[in-house]
mmCIF file of C-alpha atoms and ligand atoms in Angstrom:
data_model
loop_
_atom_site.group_PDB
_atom_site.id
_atom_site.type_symbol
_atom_site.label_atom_id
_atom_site.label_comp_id
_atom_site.label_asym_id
_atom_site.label_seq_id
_atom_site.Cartn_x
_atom_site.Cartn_y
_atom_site.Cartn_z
ATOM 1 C CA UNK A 881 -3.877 -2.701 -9.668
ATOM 2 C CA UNK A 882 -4.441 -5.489 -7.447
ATOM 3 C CA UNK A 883 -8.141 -6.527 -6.757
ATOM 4 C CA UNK A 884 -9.670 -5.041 -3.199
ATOM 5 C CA UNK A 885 -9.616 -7.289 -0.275
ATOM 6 C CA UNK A 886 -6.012 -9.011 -1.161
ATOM 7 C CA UNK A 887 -2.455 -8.240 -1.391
ATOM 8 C CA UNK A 888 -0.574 -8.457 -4.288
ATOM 9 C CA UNK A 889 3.295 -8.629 -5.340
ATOM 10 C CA UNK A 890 4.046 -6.027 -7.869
ATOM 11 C CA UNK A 891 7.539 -6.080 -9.105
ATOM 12 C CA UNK A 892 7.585 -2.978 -11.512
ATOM 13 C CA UNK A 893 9.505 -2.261 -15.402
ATOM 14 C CA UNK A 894 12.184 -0.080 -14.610
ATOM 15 C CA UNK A 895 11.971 3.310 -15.046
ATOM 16 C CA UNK A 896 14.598 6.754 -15.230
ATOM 17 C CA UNK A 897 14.659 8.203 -12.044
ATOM 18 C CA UNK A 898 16.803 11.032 -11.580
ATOM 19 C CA UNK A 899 20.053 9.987 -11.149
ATOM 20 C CA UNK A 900 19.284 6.183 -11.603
ATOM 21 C CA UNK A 901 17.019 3.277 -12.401
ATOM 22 C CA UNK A 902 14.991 1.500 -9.562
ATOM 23 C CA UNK A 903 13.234 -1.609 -9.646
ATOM 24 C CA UNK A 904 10.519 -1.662 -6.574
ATOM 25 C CA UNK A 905 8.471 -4.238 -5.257
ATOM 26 C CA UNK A 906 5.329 -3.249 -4.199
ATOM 27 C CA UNK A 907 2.093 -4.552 -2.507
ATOM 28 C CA UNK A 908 -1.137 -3.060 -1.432
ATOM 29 C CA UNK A 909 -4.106 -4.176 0.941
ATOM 30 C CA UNK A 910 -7.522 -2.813 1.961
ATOM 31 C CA UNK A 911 -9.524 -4.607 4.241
ATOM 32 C CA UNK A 912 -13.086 -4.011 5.811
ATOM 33 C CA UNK A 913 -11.506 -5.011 9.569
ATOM 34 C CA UNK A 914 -14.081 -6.254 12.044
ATOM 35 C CA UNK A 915 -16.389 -3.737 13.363
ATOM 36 C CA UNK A 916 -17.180 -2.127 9.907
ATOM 37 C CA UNK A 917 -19.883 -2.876 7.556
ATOM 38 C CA UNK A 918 -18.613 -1.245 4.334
ATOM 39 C CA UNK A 919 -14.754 -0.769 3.542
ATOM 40 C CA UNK A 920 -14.817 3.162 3.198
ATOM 41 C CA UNK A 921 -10.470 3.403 2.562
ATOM 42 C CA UNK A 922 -9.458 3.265 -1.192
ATOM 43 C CA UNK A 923 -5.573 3.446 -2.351
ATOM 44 C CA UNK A 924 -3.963 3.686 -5.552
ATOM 45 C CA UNK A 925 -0.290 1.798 -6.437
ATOM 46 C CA UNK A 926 0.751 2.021 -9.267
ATOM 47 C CA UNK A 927 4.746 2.942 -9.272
ATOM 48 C CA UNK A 928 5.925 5.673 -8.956
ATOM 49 C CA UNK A 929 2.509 6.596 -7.861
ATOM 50 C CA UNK A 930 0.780 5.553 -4.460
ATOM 51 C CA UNK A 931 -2.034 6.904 -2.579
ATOM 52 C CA UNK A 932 -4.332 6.124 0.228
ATOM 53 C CA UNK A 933 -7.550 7.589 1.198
ATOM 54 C CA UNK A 934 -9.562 7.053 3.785
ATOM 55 C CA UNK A 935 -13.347 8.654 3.477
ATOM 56 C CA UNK A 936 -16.101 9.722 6.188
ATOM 57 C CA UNK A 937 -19.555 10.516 6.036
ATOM 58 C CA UNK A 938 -22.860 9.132 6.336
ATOM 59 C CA UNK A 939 -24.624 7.194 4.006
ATOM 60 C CA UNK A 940 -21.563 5.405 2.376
ATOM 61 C CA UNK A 941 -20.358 9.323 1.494
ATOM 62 C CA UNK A 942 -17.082 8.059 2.736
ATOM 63 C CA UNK A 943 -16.505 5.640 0.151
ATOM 64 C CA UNK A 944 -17.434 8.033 -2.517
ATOM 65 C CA UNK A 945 -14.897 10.670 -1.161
ATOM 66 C CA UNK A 946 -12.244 8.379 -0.770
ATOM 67 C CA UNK A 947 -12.475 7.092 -4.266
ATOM 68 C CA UNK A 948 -13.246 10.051 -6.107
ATOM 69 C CA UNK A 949 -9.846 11.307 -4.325
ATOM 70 C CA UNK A 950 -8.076 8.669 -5.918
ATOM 71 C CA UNK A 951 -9.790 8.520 -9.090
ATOM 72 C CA UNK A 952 -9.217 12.270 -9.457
ATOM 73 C CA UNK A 953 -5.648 11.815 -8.541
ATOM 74 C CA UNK A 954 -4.918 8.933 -10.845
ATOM 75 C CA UNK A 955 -6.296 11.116 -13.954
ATOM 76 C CA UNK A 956 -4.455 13.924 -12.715
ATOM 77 C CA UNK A 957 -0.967 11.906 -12.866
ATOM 78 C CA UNK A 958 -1.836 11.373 -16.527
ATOM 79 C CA UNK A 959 -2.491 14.581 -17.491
ATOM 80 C CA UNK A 960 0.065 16.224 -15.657
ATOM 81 C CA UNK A 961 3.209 13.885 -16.394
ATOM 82 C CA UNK A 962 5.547 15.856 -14.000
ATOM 83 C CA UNK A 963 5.749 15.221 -10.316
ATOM 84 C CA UNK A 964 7.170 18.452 -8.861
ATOM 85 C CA UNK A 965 5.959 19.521 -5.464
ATOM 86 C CA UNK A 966 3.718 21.920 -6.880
ATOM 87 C CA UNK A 967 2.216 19.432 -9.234
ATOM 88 C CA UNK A 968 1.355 17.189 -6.327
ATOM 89 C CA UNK A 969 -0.449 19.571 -4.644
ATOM 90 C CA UNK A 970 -2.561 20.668 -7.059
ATOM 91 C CA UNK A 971 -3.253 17.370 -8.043
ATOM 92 C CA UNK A 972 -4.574 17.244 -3.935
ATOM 93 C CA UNK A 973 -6.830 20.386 -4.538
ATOM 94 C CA UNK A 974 -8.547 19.249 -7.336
ATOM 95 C CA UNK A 975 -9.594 16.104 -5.506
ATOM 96 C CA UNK A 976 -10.679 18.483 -2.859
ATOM 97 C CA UNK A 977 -12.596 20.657 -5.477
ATOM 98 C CA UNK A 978 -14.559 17.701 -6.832
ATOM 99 C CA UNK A 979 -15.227 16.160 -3.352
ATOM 100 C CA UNK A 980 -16.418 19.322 -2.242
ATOM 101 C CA UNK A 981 -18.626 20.250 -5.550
ATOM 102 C CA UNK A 982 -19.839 17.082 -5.119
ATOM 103 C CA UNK A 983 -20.685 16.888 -1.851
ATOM 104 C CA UNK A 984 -23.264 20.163 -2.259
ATOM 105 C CA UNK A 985 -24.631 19.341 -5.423
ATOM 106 C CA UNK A 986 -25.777 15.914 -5.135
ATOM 107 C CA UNK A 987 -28.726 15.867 -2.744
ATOM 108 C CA UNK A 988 -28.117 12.055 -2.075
ATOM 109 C CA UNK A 989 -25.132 13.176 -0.160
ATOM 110 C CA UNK A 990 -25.014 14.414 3.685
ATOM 111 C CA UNK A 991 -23.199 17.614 3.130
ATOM 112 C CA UNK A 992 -20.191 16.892 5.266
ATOM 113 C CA UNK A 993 -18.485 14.439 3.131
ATOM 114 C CA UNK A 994 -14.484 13.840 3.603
ATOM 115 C CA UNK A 995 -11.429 12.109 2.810
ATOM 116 C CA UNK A 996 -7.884 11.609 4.085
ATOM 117 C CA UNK A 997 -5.414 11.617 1.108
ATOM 118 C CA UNK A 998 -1.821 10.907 1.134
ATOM 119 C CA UNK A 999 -0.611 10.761 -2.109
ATOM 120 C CA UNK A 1000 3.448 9.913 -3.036
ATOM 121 C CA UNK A 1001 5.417 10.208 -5.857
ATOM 122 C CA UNK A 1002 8.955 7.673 -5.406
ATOM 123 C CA UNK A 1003 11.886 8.788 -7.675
ATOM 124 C CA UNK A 1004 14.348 7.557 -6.338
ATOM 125 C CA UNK A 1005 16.834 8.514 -4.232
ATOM 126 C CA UNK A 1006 14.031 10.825 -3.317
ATOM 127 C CA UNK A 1007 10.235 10.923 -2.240
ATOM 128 C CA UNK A 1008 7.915 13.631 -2.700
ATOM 129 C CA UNK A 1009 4.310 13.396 -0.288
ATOM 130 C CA UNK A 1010 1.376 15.738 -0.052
ATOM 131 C CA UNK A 1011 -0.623 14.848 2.612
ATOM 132 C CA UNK A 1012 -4.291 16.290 4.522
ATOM 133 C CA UNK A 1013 -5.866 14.127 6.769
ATOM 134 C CA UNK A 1014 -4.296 11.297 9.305
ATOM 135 C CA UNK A 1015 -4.004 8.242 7.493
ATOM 136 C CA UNK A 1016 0.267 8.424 7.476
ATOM 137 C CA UNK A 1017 3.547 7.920 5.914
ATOM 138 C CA UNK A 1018 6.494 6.423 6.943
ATOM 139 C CA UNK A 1019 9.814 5.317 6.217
ATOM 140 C CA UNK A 1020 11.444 2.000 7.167
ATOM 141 C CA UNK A 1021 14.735 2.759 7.533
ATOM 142 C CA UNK A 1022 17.846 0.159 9.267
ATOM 143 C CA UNK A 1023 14.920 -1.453 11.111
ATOM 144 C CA UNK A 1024 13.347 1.811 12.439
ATOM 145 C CA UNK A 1025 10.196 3.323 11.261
ATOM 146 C CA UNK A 1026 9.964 6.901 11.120
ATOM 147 C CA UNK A 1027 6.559 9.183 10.510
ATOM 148 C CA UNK A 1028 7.087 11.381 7.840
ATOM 149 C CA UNK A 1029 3.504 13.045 7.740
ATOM 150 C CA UNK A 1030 2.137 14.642 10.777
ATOM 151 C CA UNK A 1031 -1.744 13.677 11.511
ATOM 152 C CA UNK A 1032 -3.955 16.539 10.827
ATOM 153 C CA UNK A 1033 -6.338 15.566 14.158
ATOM 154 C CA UNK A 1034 -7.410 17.779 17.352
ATOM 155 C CA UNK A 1035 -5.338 15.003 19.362
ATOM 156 C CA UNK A 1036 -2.338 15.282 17.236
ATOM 157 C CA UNK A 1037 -2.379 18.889 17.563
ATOM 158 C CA UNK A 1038 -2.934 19.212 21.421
ATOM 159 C CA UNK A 1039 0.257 16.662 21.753
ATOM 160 C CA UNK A 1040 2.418 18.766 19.231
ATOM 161 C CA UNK A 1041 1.192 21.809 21.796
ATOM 162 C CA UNK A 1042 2.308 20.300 24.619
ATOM 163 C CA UNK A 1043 -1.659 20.376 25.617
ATOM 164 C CA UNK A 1044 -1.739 16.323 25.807
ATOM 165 C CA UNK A 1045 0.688 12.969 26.215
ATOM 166 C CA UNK A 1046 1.004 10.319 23.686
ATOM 167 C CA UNK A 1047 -0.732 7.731 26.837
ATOM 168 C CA UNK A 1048 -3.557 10.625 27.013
ATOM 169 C CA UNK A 1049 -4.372 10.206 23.275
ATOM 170 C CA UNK A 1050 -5.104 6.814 22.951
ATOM 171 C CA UNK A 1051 -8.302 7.345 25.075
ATOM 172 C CA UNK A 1052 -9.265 11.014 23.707
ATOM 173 C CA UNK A 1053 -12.946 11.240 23.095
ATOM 174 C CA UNK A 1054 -11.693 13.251 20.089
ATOM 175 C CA UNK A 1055 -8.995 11.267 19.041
ATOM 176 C CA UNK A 1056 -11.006 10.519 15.382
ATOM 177 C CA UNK A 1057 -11.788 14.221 14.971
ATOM 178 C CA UNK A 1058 -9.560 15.699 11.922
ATOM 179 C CA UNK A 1059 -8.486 19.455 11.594
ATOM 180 C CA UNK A 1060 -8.319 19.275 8.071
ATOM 181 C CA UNK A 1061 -9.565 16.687 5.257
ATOM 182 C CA UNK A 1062 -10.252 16.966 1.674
ATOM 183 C CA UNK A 1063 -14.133 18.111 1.139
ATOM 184 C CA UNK A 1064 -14.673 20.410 3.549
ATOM 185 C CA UNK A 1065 -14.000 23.742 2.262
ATOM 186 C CA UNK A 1066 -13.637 25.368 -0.895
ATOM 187 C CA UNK A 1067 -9.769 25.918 -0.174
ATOM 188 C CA UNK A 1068 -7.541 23.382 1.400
ATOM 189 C CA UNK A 1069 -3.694 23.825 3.146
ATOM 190 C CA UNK A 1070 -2.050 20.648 1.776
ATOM 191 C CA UNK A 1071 0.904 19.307 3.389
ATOM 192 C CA UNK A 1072 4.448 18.558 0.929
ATOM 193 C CA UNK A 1073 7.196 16.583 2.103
ATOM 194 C CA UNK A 1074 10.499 15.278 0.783
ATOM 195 C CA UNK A 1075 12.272 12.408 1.573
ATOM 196 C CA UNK A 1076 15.857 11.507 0.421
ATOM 197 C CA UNK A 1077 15.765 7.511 0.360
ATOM 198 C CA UNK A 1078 18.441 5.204 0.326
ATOM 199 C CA UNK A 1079 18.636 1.390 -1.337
ATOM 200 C CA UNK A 1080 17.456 -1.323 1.257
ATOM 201 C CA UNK A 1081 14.490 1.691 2.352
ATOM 202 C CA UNK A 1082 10.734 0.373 2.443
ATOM 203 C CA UNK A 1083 8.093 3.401 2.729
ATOM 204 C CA UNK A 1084 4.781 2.795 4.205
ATOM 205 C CA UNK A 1085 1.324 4.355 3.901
ATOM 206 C CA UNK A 1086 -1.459 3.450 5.781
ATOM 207 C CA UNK A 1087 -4.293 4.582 6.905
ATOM 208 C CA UNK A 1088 -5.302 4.774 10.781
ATOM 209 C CA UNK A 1089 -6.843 1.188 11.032
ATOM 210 C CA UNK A 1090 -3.461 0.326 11.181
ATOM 211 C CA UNK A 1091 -1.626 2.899 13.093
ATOM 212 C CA UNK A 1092 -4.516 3.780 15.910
ATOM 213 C CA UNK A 1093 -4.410 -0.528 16.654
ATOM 214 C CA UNK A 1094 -1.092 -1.622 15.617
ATOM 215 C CA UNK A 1095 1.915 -0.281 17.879
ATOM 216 C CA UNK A 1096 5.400 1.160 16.110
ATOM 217 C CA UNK A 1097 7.351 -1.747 17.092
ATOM 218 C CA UNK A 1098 5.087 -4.483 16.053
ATOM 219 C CA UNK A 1099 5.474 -2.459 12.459
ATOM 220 C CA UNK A 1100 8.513 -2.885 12.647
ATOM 221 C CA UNK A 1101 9.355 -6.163 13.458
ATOM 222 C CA UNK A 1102 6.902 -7.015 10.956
ATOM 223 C CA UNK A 1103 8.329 -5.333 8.208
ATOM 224 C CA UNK A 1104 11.870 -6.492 9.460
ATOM 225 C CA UNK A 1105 10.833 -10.282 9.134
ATOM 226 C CA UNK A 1106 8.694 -10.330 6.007
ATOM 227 C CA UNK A 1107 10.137 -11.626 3.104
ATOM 228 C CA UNK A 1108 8.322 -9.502 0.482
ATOM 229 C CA UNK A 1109 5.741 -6.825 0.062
ATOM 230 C CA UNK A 1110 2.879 -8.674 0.089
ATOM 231 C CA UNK A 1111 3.833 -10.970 3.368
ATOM 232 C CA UNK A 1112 4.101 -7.749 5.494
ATOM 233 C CA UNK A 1113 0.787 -6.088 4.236
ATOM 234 C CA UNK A 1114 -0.756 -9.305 4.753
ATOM 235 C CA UNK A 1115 0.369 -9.741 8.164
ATOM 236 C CA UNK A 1116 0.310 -5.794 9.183
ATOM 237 C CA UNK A 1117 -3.790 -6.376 8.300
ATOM 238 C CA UNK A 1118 -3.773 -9.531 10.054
ATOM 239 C CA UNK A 1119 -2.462 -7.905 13.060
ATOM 240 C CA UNK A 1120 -5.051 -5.267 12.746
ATOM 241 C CA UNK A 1121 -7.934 -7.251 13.111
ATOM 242 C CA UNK A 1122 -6.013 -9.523 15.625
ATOM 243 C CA UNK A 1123 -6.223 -6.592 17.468
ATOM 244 C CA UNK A 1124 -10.046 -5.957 17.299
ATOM 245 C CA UNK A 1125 -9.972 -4.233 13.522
ATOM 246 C CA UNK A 1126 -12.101 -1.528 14.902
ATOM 247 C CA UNK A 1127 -11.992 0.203 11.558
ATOM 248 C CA UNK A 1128 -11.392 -0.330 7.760
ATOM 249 C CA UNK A 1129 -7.258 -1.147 7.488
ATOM 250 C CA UNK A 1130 -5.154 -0.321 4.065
ATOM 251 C CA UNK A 1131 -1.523 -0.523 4.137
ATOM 252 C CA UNK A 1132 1.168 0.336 0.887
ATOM 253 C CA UNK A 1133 4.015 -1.046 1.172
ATOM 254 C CA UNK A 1134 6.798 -0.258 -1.265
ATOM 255 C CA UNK A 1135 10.837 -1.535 -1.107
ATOM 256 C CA UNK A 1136 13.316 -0.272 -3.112
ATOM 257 C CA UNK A 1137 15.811 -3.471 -2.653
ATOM 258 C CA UNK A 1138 19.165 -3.132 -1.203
ATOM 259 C CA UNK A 1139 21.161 -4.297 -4.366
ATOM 260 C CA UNK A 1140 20.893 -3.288 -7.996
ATOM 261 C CA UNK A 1141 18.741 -6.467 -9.666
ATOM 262 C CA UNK A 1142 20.465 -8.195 -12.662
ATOM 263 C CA UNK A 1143 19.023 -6.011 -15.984
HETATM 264 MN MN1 MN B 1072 -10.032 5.102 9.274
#
C-alpha cells in the first residue's frame, strides 16, 4: 500500500478474472485538506480490492472508525477468498459490528462513533460495491462520469424525494448529516451494486472532500487529461484544497487500460 499523504502508481500481477486477465493501474491519495487538524478518511487498494472510509466522531473517534473499517475489511478479504455479493456485505457488517462494540465498550470513546465505507471488488468485465455512508463511487466511462452509489445523507434523500434541488443542497444546514453509517446500530442495511465495465473504464472512489468541493466536470476533465493514476489523484486533491479543502480528501483511482498489455 502506498504511504498516507502521497499518491502512488500501482501497476498490478495479473490475475484470472472471470472471463479474462486484467492488468490495472491503480493509485490512491488521502490528504488532511486545509481546514482539518487530523486526517480522519482511511482507504485500502490493494487490487482487486479497494475501499474508502471516511470516520466521524469526537475525540479522533473518526479515525479509529474509519480504520478499524478497513482493517476489518482487509482481514475479512483474506479469510473469506470469494467476492460474491453476499460476501461483500458481510464483510461491511462485521466492520459495523466491531465499530459499534467498540464504540460502547471503550470508555475513551464518545459513544456516537461512525464511518462511511465503500468497499469494491473489480473482476473484470464486472464490479461488485457495497456501500453505507456518502463518500461515492463512480465510473469514468467515454469521458463521462457516472455515480454508481447513492449518498446515504438527509440532503440526498430530500432531493431523491423531490423535497429539495441539487442548487438547494449545496447550502443545506444538513447537508453533512448521514442516514446511515457503519457504528451506529447493532444492524446495518448495506447497499450492493454491480457494474459491468468495459476496457478503457477508470472507476473512482472518493470520499466527500472531493465530491462536496470539486464539481462533476472538473472530474472529468481531470481524469480525461491525466496521463496515469497517480497524476489525476494528485491533481483531483490539488483541486480540492484549491478549492478551500474544507475537509479531509481521499480519492481511488483505478484504470483498466483500453488495450490488452504485452504478457
Ligand atoms: Mn468527509
Amino acid at each position: 500500500m502506498p504511504p498516507a499523504d502521497s499518491c502512488a502508481d500501482k501497476v498490478d500481477s495479473r490475475w484470472s478474472g472471470r472471463s479474462e486477465f486484467v492488468a490495472m493501474r491503480v493509485a490512491a491519495c488521502t490528504d488532511r485538506g486545509q481546514r482539518r487538524s487530523t486526517n480522519e478518511d482511511a482507504y485500502w487498494a490493494d487490487p482487486p480490492w479497494f475501499a474508502v472510509a471516511d470516520g466521524m466522531g469526537g475525540h479522533r473517534a473518526g479515525e479509529v472508525a474509519s480504520r478499524l473499517a478497513i482493517e476489518t475489511v482487509k482481514e475479512q478479504a483474506l479469510l473469506h477468498r470469494g467476492a460474491t455479493a453476499r460476501d461483500l456485505v458481510a464483510m461491511v457488517e462485521e466492520a459495523n459490528r466491531r465499530i459499534w462494540e467498540a464504540s460502547r465498550t471503550e470508555p475513551d470513546f464518545v459513544r456516537r462513533m461512525g464511518t462511511t465505507l465503500t468497499l469494491m471488488h473489480v473482476e473484470f468485465p464486472r464490479c461488485l460495491i457495497a456501500h453505507v455512508g456518502d463518500s461515492r463511487a463512480y465510473v469514468f466511462r467515454n469521458g463521462r462520469l457516472r455515480q454508481l452509489t447513492s449518498d446515504h445523507s438527509v440532503v440526498a434523500e430530500l432531493i431523491r424525494s423531490g423535497n429539495l434541488s441539487e442548487d438547494e443542497a449545496a447550502f443545506h444546514p444538513q447537508r453533512n448529516v448521514l442516514t446511515r453509517a457503519l457504528g451506529m446500530a447493532e444492524e446495518l442495511d448495506v447497499d450492493v451494486i454491480q457494474e459491468q465495465l468495459f476496457r478503457g473504464d477508470s472507476l473512482l472512489l472518493c470520499t466527500d472532500g472531493l465530491s462536496s468541493v470539486v464539481e462533476k466536470s472538473r472530474i472529468e476533465a481531470i481524469l480525461e487529461h491525466s496521463m496515469s493514476p497517480a497524476e489525476a489523484g494528485e491533481r483531483l486533491v490539488a483541486e480540492a484544497n484549491a478549492k478551500g479543502g474544507p475537509d479531509n480528501i481521499t480519492v481511488v483511482v483505478v484504470e483498466i487500460p483500453a488495450h490488452e498489455e504485452p504478457a
